[in-house]
């Protein structure tokens, strides 16, 4: 059977309550029943309940739509525990970096670049929703809903939490918001050029610069803060053929996954003397959409979709690389589920959680310094599509 929306309406405005499904990995069950406390550090998972893929790998409206949601996650004894969830618009479109959570775990931001079409199998419809979430006593609640540009994607917040940038893939823009008392206020819209497809955007550690992955022209652009906002710098760094997901260490090392089917890779970049410099390009497995540095910056986890978003016989993989200056050295690899998206490290870096959107699960892996060991699976009611941690 298929669920039809008639007339077409935004699923986010029609969501109803849902419970998180039970943990399927037996190793996790003992930890699921523990209480949660407001003082804990949280991670978050944005879960898309309206999107699936067809045999061509195109994102379309699911036959059975369930509510989009945001889930709190904490780590106990090195293992993830699901906390409370909040129904709000989310989307799997774009890189799995459409969520942000503050270092003190008291507030978060979530974007939704699409919502359901009118019928099962219809293309999903581009959207621009931005949700600001407060987290009190281990409970998330909606504080503010506003709008960015079409295809709103990655959200990044300045270290001082005074500025927010959101890349808008379909409109070719970056939205700039000022922050006052944990609420966003639109300030300006930066045009990155026609068909630029700003896939990812991140603040650099100095808080005065940000970088934007432009998937259309295969480039990395630089933004610089000015007194009342930001300006786009002239320099553009050419990057392969399909740059997409991006992450950065506290020291300013930037990693960018390149989804070029012929030459999948990770590019390492650093801002030096006001200029973007390419340090090296490392071949990786096909479909490097998930990508995340460990909390100490010593490792980079790279997931490979491996066509698992359209071929049910395929599965994703997770490869851990040791960061060695301008190089990445592979140290361990393990299978994960279908259509892997966001990656979370535990605060100590010894546990990794990988979102599997098609399977509606999250794979848990333990890292002992030599190998990655499967350690159970978390079941979700909707496809986990983006992840962020407060550490």
PDB file of N, CA, C and O in Angstrom, residues 296-339:
ATOM      1  N   UNK A 296      39.914  13.950  18.578  1.00  0.00           N
ATOM      2  CA  UNK A 296      41.288  14.452  18.722  1.00  0.00           C
ATOM      3  C   UNK A 296      41.937  14.793  17.387  1.00  0.00           C
ATOM      4  O   UNK A 296      43.074  15.257  17.347  1.00  0.00           O
ATOM      5  N   UNK A 297      41.232  14.554  16.284  1.00  0.00           N
ATOM      6  CA  UNK A 297      41.762  14.874  14.964  1.00  0.00           C
ATOM      7  C   UNK A 297      42.803  13.906  14.447  1.00  0.00           C
ATOM      8  O   UNK A 297      43.374  14.132  13.375  1.00  0.00           O
ATOM      9  N   UNK A 298      43.055  12.809  15.153  1.00  0.00           N
ATOM     10  CA  UNK A 298      44.092  11.865  14.750  1.00  0.00           C
ATOM     11  C   UNK A 298      43.608  10.866  13.699  1.00  0.00           C
ATOM     12  O   UNK A 298      44.432  10.217  13.041  1.00  0.00           O
ATOM     13  N   UNK A 299      42.296  10.729  13.558  1.00  0.00           N
ATOM     14  CA  UNK A 299      41.733   9.780  12.605  1.00  0.00           C
ATOM     15  C   UNK A 299      40.629  10.450  11.788  1.00  0.00           C
ATOM     16  O   UNK A 299      39.971  11.386  12.256  1.00  0.00           O
ATOM     17  N   UNK A 300      40.436   9.934  10.579  1.00  0.00           N
ATOM     18  CA  UNK A 300      39.323  10.354   9.734  1.00  0.00           C
ATOM     19  C   UNK A 300      38.535   9.109   9.345  1.00  0.00           C
ATOM     20  O   UNK A 300      39.092   8.155   8.788  1.00  0.00           O
ATOM     21  N   UNK A 301      37.246   9.098   9.667  1.00  0.00           N
ATOM     22  CA  UNK A 301      36.357   8.006   9.279  1.00  0.00           C
ATOM     23  C   UNK A 301      35.667   8.387   7.975  1.00  0.00           C
ATOM     24  O   UNK A 301      35.073   9.465   7.871  1.00  0.00           O
ATOM     25  N   UNK A 302      35.753   7.502   6.982  1.00  0.00           N
ATOM     26  CA  UNK A 302      35.150   7.752   5.676  1.00  0.00           C
ATOM     27  C   UNK A 302      34.233   6.588   5.335  1.00  0.00           C
ATOM     28  O   UNK A 302      34.667   5.431   5.271  1.00  0.00           O
ATOM     29  N   UNK A 303      32.963   6.877   5.145  1.00  0.00           N
ATOM     30  CA  UNK A 303      32.008   5.857   4.741  1.00  0.00           C
ATOM     31  C   UNK A 303      31.912   5.786   3.231  1.00  0.00           C
ATOM     32  O   UNK A 303      32.124   6.779   2.526  1.00  0.00           O
ATOM     33  N   UNK A 304      31.588   4.610   2.714  1.00  0.00           N
ATOM     34  CA  UNK A 304      31.391   4.419   1.281  1.00  0.00           C
ATOM     35  C   UNK A 304      29.973   3.922   1.035  1.00  0.00           C
ATOM     36  O   UNK A 304      29.569   2.884   1.575  1.00  0.00           O
ATOM     37  N   UNK A 305      29.206   4.653   0.237  1.00  0.00           N
ATOM     38  CA  UNK A 305      27.837   4.249  -0.079  1.00  0.00           C
ATOM     39  C   UNK A 305      27.837   2.989  -0.957  1.00  0.00           C
ATOM     40  O   UNK A 305      27.001   2.097  -0.788  1.00  0.00           O
ATOM     41  N   UNK A 306      28.763   2.927  -1.926  1.00  0.00           N
ATOM     42  CA  UNK A 306      28.960   1.714  -2.721  1.00  0.00           C
ATOM     43  C   UNK A 306      27.680   1.257  -3.423  1.00  0.00           C
ATOM     44  O   UNK A 306      27.378   0.061  -3.495  1.00  0.00           O
ATOM     45  N   UNK A 307      26.900   2.226  -3.929  1.00  0.00           N
ATOM     46  CA  UNK A 307      25.650   1.952  -4.646  1.00  0.00           C
ATOM     47  C   UNK A 307      24.584   1.255  -3.793  1.00  0.00           C
ATOM     48  O   UNK A 307      23.587   0.758  -4.326  1.00  0.00           O
ATOM     49  N   UNK A 308      24.778   1.247  -2.480  1.00  0.00           N
ATOM     50  CA  UNK A 308      23.801   0.581  -1.611  1.00  0.00           C
ATOM     51  C   UNK A 308      22.513   1.372  -1.471  1.00  0.00           C
ATOM     52  O   UNK A 308      21.536   0.865  -0.915  1.00  0.00           O
ATOM     53  N   UNK A 309      22.478   2.599  -1.982  1.00  0.00           N
ATOM     54  CA  UNK A 309      21.245   3.382  -1.966  1.00  0.00           C
ATOM     55  C   UNK A 309      20.275   2.965  -3.064  1.00  0.00           C
ATOM     56  O   UNK A 309      19.108   3.358  -3.057  1.00  0.00           O
ATOM     57  N   UNK A 310      20.747   2.147  -4.023  1.00  0.00           N
ATOM     58  CA  UNK A 310      19.850   1.719  -5.107  1.00  0.00           C
ATOM     59  C   UNK A 310      19.897   0.221  -5.378  1.00  0.00           C
ATOM     60  O   UNK A 310      19.007  -0.307  -6.039  1.00  0.00           O
ATOM     61  N   UNK A 311      20.902  -0.479  -4.900  1.00  0.00           N
ATOM     62  CA  UNK A 311      21.033  -1.919  -5.123  1.00  0.00           C
ATOM     63  C   UNK A 311      20.912  -2.636  -3.784  1.00  0.00           C
ATOM     64  O   UNK A 311      21.819  -2.560  -2.954  1.00  0.00           O
ATOM     65  N   UNK A 312      19.814  -3.352  -3.539  1.00  0.00           N
ATOM     66  CA  UNK A 312      19.600  -3.987  -2.232  1.00  0.00           C
ATOM     67  C   UNK A 312      20.613  -5.066  -1.900  1.00  0.00           C
ATOM     68  O   UNK A 312      20.723  -5.477  -0.736  1.00  0.00           O
ATOM     69  N   UNK A 313      21.362  -5.536  -2.889  1.00  0.00           N
ATOM     70  CA  UNK A 313      22.380  -6.554  -2.612  1.00  0.00           C
ATOM     71  C   UNK A 313      23.691  -5.955  -2.113  1.00  0.00           C
ATOM     72  O   UNK A 313      24.582  -6.689  -1.675  1.00  0.00           O
ATOM     73  N   UNK A 314      23.801  -4.640  -2.170  1.00  0.00           N
ATOM     74  CA  UNK A 314      25.031  -3.962  -1.749  1.00  0.00           C
ATOM     75  C   UNK A 314      24.940  -3.536  -0.287  1.00  0.00           C
ATOM     76  O   UNK A 314      23.867  -3.476   0.314  1.00  0.00           O
ATOM     77  N   UNK A 315      26.075  -3.195   0.285  1.00  0.00           N
ATOM     78  CA  UNK A 315      26.133  -2.616   1.623  1.00  0.00           C
ATOM     79  C   UNK A 315      27.217  -1.550   1.646  1.00  0.00           C
ATOM     80  O   UNK A 315      28.085  -1.503   0.765  1.00  0.00           O
ATOM     81  N   UNK A 316      27.159  -0.682   2.628  1.00  0.00           N
ATOM     82  CA  UNK A 316      28.189   0.325   2.777  1.00  0.00           C
ATOM     83  C   UNK A 316      29.378  -0.205   3.554  1.00  0.00           C
ATOM     84  O   UNK A 316      29.339  -1.306   4.127  1.00  0.00           O
ATOM     85  N   UNK A 317      30.434   0.585   3.583  1.00  0.00           N
ATOM     86  CA  UNK A 317      31.614   0.261   4.386  1.00  0.00           C
ATOM     87  C   UNK A 317      32.060   1.501   5.144  1.00  0.00           C
ATOM     88  O   UNK A 317      31.733   2.632   4.780  1.00  0.00           O
ATOM     89  N   UNK A 318      32.818   1.278   6.191  1.00  0.00           N
ATOM     90  CA  UNK A 318      33.427   2.361   6.977  1.00  0.00           C
ATOM     91  C   UNK A 318      34.917   2.072   7.069  1.00  0.00           C
ATOM     92  O   UNK A 318      35.321   0.993   7.518  1.00  0.00           O
ATOM     93  N   UNK A 319      35.733   3.012   6.616  1.00  0.00           N
ATOM     94  CA  UNK A 319      37.185   2.874   6.684  1.00  0.00           C
ATOM     95  C   UNK A 319      37.745   3.964   7.566  1.00  0.00           C
ATOM     96  O   UNK A 319      37.388   5.143   7.423  1.00  0.00           O
ATOM     97  N   UNK A 320      38.622   3.567   8.464  1.00  0.00           N
ATOM     98  CA  UNK A 320      39.266   4.502   9.379  1.00  0.00           C
ATOM     99  C   UNK A 320      40.683   4.762   8.886  1.00  0.00           C
ATOM    100  O   UNK A 320      41.448   3.825   8.617  1.00  0.00           O
ATOM    101  N   UNK A 321      41.031   6.055   8.772  1.00  0.00           N
ATOM    102  CA  UNK A 321      42.347   6.477   8.314  1.00  0.00           C
ATOM    103  C   UNK A 321      43.077   7.210   9.429  1.00  0.00           C
ATOM    104  O   UNK A 321      42.467   8.034  10.134  1.00  0.00           O
ATOM    105  N   UNK A 322      44.350   6.946   9.563  1.00  0.00           N
ATOM    106  CA  UNK A 322      45.189   7.731  10.463  1.00  0.00           C
ATOM    107  C   UNK A 322      45.656   8.978   9.723  1.00  0.00           C
ATOM    108  O   UNK A 322      46.116   8.911   8.585  1.00  0.00           O
ATOM    109  N   UNK A 323      45.500  10.135  10.368  1.00  0.00           N
ATOM    110  CA  UNK A 323      45.895  11.403   9.758  1.00  0.00           C
ATOM    111  C   UNK A 323      47.383  11.620  10.001  1.00  0.00           C
ATOM    112  O   UNK A 323      47.841  11.672  11.148  1.00  0.00           O
ATOM    113  N   UNK A 324      48.131  11.727   8.916  1.00  0.00           N
ATOM    114  CA  UNK A 324      49.584  11.879   8.992  1.00  0.00           C
ATOM    115  C   UNK A 324      49.996  13.062   8.134  1.00  0.00           C
ATOM    116  O   UNK A 324      50.428  12.907   6.990  1.00  0.00           O
ATOM    117  N   UNK A 325      49.861  14.268   8.710  1.00  0.00           N
ATOM    118  CA  UNK A 325      50.228  15.480   7.970  1.00  0.00           C
ATOM    119  C   UNK A 325      49.386  15.659   6.728  1.00  0.00           C
ATOM    120  O   UNK A 325      48.177  15.899   6.794  1.00  0.00           O
ATOM    121  N   UNK A 326      50.024  15.504   5.557  1.00  0.00           N
ATOM    122  CA  UNK A 326      49.345  15.655   4.278  1.00  0.00           C
ATOM    123  C   UNK A 326      48.772  14.342   3.758  1.00  0.00           C
ATOM    124  O   UNK A 326      48.274  14.284   2.643  1.00  0.00           O
ATOM    125  N   UNK A 327      48.878  13.289   4.529  1.00  0.00           N
ATOM    126  CA  UNK A 327      48.478  11.968   4.058  1.00  0.00           C
ATOM    127  C   UNK A 327      47.424  11.351   4.976  1.00  0.00           C
ATOM    128  O   UNK A 327      47.272  11.741   6.137  1.00  0.00           O
ATOM    129  N   UNK A 328      46.723  10.361   4.407  1.00  0.00           N
ATOM    130  CA  UNK A 328      45.805   9.526   5.173  1.00  0.00           C
ATOM    131  C   UNK A 328      46.254   8.079   4.991  1.00  0.00           C
ATOM    132  O   UNK A 328      46.414   7.611   3.861  1.00  0.00           O
ATOM    133  N   UNK A 329      46.446   7.375   6.089  1.00  0.00           N
ATOM    134  CA  UNK A 329      46.854   5.972   6.030  1.00  0.00           C
ATOM    135  C   UNK A 329      45.713   5.094   6.513  1.00  0.00           C
ATOM    136  O   UNK A 329      45.286   5.206   7.667  1.00  0.00           O
ATOM    137  N   UNK A 330      45.167   4.195   5.664  1.00  0.00           N
ATOM    138  CA  UNK A 330      44.066   3.321   6.109  1.00  0.00           C
ATOM    139  C   UNK A 330      44.548   2.350   7.179  1.00  0.00           C
ATOM    140  O   UNK A 330      45.608   1.735   7.048  1.00  0.00           O
ATOM    141  N   UNK A 331      43.756   2.236   8.265  1.00  0.00           N
ATOM    142  CA  UNK A 331      44.152   1.351   9.368  1.00  0.00           C
ATOM    143  C   UNK A 331      43.127   0.263   9.660  1.00  0.00           C
ATOM    144  O   UNK A 331      43.464  -0.762  10.238  1.00  0.00           O
ATOM    145  N   UNK A 332      41.867   0.467   9.284  1.00  0.00           N
ATOM    146  CA  UNK A 332      40.840  -0.540   9.562  1.00  0.00           C
ATOM    147  C   UNK A 332      39.613  -0.262   8.711  1.00  0.00           C
ATOM    148  O   UNK A 332      39.348   0.883   8.341  1.00  0.00           O
ATOM    149  N   UNK A 333      38.848  -1.328   8.419  1.00  0.00           N
ATOM    150  CA  UNK A 333      37.627  -1.187   7.635  1.00  0.00           C
ATOM    151  C   UNK A 333      36.612  -2.222   8.101  1.00  0.00           C
ATOM    152  O   UNK A 333      36.985  -3.311   8.553  1.00  0.00           O
ATOM    153  N   UNK A 334      35.327  -1.862   7.991  1.00  0.00           N
ATOM    154  CA  UNK A 334      34.263  -2.784   8.413  1.00  0.00           C
ATOM    155  C   UNK A 334      33.005  -2.478   7.606  1.00  0.00           C
ATOM    156  O   UNK A 334      32.762  -1.327   7.212  1.00  0.00           O
ATOM    157  N   UNK A 335      32.191  -3.513   7.360  1.00  0.00           N
ATOM    158  CA  UNK A 335      30.924  -3.327   6.666  1.00  0.00           C
ATOM    159  C   UNK A 335      29.904  -2.639   7.565  1.00  0.00           C
ATOM    160  O   UNK A 335      29.885  -2.849   8.783  1.00  0.00           O
ATOM    161  N   UNK A 336      29.053  -1.824   6.939  1.00  0.00           N
ATOM    162  CA  UNK A 336      27.920  -1.209   7.636  1.00  0.00           C
ATOM    163  C   UNK A 336      26.674  -1.475   6.790  1.00  0.00           C
ATOM    164  O   UNK A 336      26.679  -2.335   5.918  1.00  0.00           O
ATOM    165  N   UNK A 337      25.597  -0.743   7.050  1.00  0.00           N
ATOM    166  CA  UNK A 337      24.349  -0.998   6.357  1.00  0.00           C
ATOM    167  C   UNK A 337      24.239  -0.277   5.029  1.00  0.00           C
ATOM    168  O   UNK A 337      25.215   0.239   4.487  1.00  0.00           O
ATOM    169  N   UNK A 338      23.005  -0.230   4.524  1.00  0.00           N
ATOM    170  CA  UNK A 338      22.759   0.371   3.215  1.00  0.00           C
ATOM    171  C   UNK A 338      22.545   1.884   3.318  1.00  0.00           C
ATOM    172  O   UNK A 338      21.894   2.374   4.218  1.00  0.00           O
ATOM    173  N   UNK A 339      23.151   2.589   2.366  1.00  0.00           N
ATOM    174  CA  UNK A 339      23.097   4.042   2.241  1.00  0.00           C
ATOM    175  C   UNK A 339      23.612   4.721   3.514  1.00  0.00           C
ATOM    176  O   UNK A 339      22.898   5.460   4.177  1.00  0.00           O
TER     177      UNK A 339
END
